Amino acid sequence: MKPVTCYLRIGSDYLDDAVRYPTLGAAKDAYRDCAYQLDRYGQSIEASIHIASSGSELQEYPDFTLALGPRGGLVCERT
């Protein structure tokens, strides 16, 4: 069984541009850092996490969606 990794796609990035992270937590942390920086300037961005064994096996439909909640917390929803 191949180990799975997480691929983070932020905003309107193409799926081919998704960045690989070794764990779900690492992908969430990367999104959180980006989203908090934009939030300081009144902007927002959403992201998706795709779980696959390799970049060539990525599917368009995400496994998780990420956004900042109304009080600034991370909202991670399984799709």
Tab-separated table of C-alpha atoms in Angstrom:
chain	number	residue	atom	x	y	z
A	1	MET	CA	0.000	0.000	0.000
A	2	LYS	CA	1.425	3.351	-1.072
A	3	PRO	CA	1.530	6.151	1.495
A	4	VAL	CA	-0.896	8.963	0.761
A	5	THR	CA	-0.019	12.619	0.801
A	6	CYS	CA	-2.044	15.803	0.775
A	7	TYR	CA	-2.058	18.332	-2.040
A	8	LEU	CA	-3.161	21.882	-1.211
A	9	ARG	CA	-4.815	24.004	-3.893
A	10	ILE	CA	-5.352	27.620	-2.845
A	11	GLY	CA	-7.822	29.942	-4.540
A	12	SER	CA	-8.131	29.493	-8.276
A	13	ASP	CA	-4.864	27.573	-8.714
A	14	TYR	CA	-4.914	24.751	-11.219
A	15	LEU	CA	-4.861	21.226	-9.842
A	16	ASP	CA	-1.447	20.747	-11.452
A	17	ASP	CA	-0.155	23.626	-9.287
A	18	ALA	CA	-1.262	22.022	-6.003
A	19	VAL	CA	1.532	21.891	-3.419
A	20	ARG	CA	2.396	18.559	-1.794
A	21	TYR	CA	2.412	18.223	2.011
A	22	PRO	CA	3.255	15.086	4.012
A	23	THR	CA	0.278	15.375	6.378
A	24	LEU	CA	-3.172	16.907	6.560
A	25	GLY	CA	-2.030	19.075	9.470
A	26	ALA	CA	0.868	20.512	7.474
A	27	ALA	CA	-1.464	21.420	4.593
A	28	LYS	CA	-3.912	23.092	7.001
A	29	ASP	CA	-1.086	25.075	8.610
A	30	ALA	CA	0.135	26.301	5.214
A	31	TYR	CA	-3.372	27.446	4.279
A	32	ARG	CA	-3.887	29.082	7.686
A	33	ASP	CA	-0.681	31.134	7.295
A	34	CYS	CA	-1.732	32.372	3.851
A	35	ALA	CA	-5.335	33.072	4.863
A	36	TYR	CA	-4.346	34.995	8.009
A	37	GLN	CA	-1.996	37.223	6.014
A	38	LEU	CA	-4.756	38.071	3.542
A	39	ASP	CA	-7.301	38.540	6.341
A	40	ARG	CA	-5.174	41.307	7.837
A	41	TYR	CA	-5.820	43.292	4.645
A	42	GLY	CA	-9.534	42.497	4.474
A	43	GLN	CA	-9.226	39.799	1.829
A	44	SER	CA	-10.265	36.163	1.949
A	45	ILE	CA	-9.367	33.013	0.061
A	46	GLU	CA	-10.598	29.438	0.067
A	47	ALA	CA	-8.640	26.282	-0.562
A	48	SER	CA	-9.057	22.572	-1.121
A	49	ILE	CA	-7.071	19.527	-0.076
A	50	HIS	CA	-6.785	16.548	-2.385
A	51	ILE	CA	-5.461	13.256	-1.002
A	52	ALA	CA	-3.582	10.993	-3.414
A	53	SER	CA	-0.590	8.689	-3.609
A	54	SER	CA	1.085	10.871	-6.228
A	55	GLY	CA	0.484	14.037	-8.187
A	56	SER	CA	-0.510	12.047	-11.265
A	57	GLU	CA	-3.394	10.444	-9.321
A	58	LEU	CA	-5.051	13.705	-8.229
A	59	GLN	CA	-8.801	13.961	-8.755
A	60	GLU	CA	-10.590	17.243	-9.456
A	61	TYR	CA	-13.102	16.710	-6.643
A	62	PRO	CA	-11.426	17.626	-3.291
A	63	ASP	CA	-11.388	15.584	-0.101
A	64	PHE	CA	-11.555	18.696	2.115
A	65	THR	CA	-12.386	22.380	1.675
A	66	LEU	CA	-10.799	25.072	3.815
A	67	ALA	CA	-11.892	28.589	4.715
A	68	LEU	CA	-11.633	31.023	7.594
A	69	GLY	CA	-14.737	31.215	9.745
A	70	PRO	CA	-16.500	34.441	10.788
A	71	ARG	CA	-14.445	34.655	14.000
A	72	GLY	CA	-11.120	33.854	12.328
A	73	GLY	CA	-10.913	30.121	12.998
A	74	LEU	CA	-10.092	27.502	10.411
A	75	VAL	CA	-13.121	25.735	8.921
A	76	CYS	CA	-12.233	22.342	7.432
A	77	GLU	CA	-15.102	20.445	5.844
A	78	ARG	CA	-14.887	16.940	4.451
A	79	THR	CA	-16.544	16.707	1.034
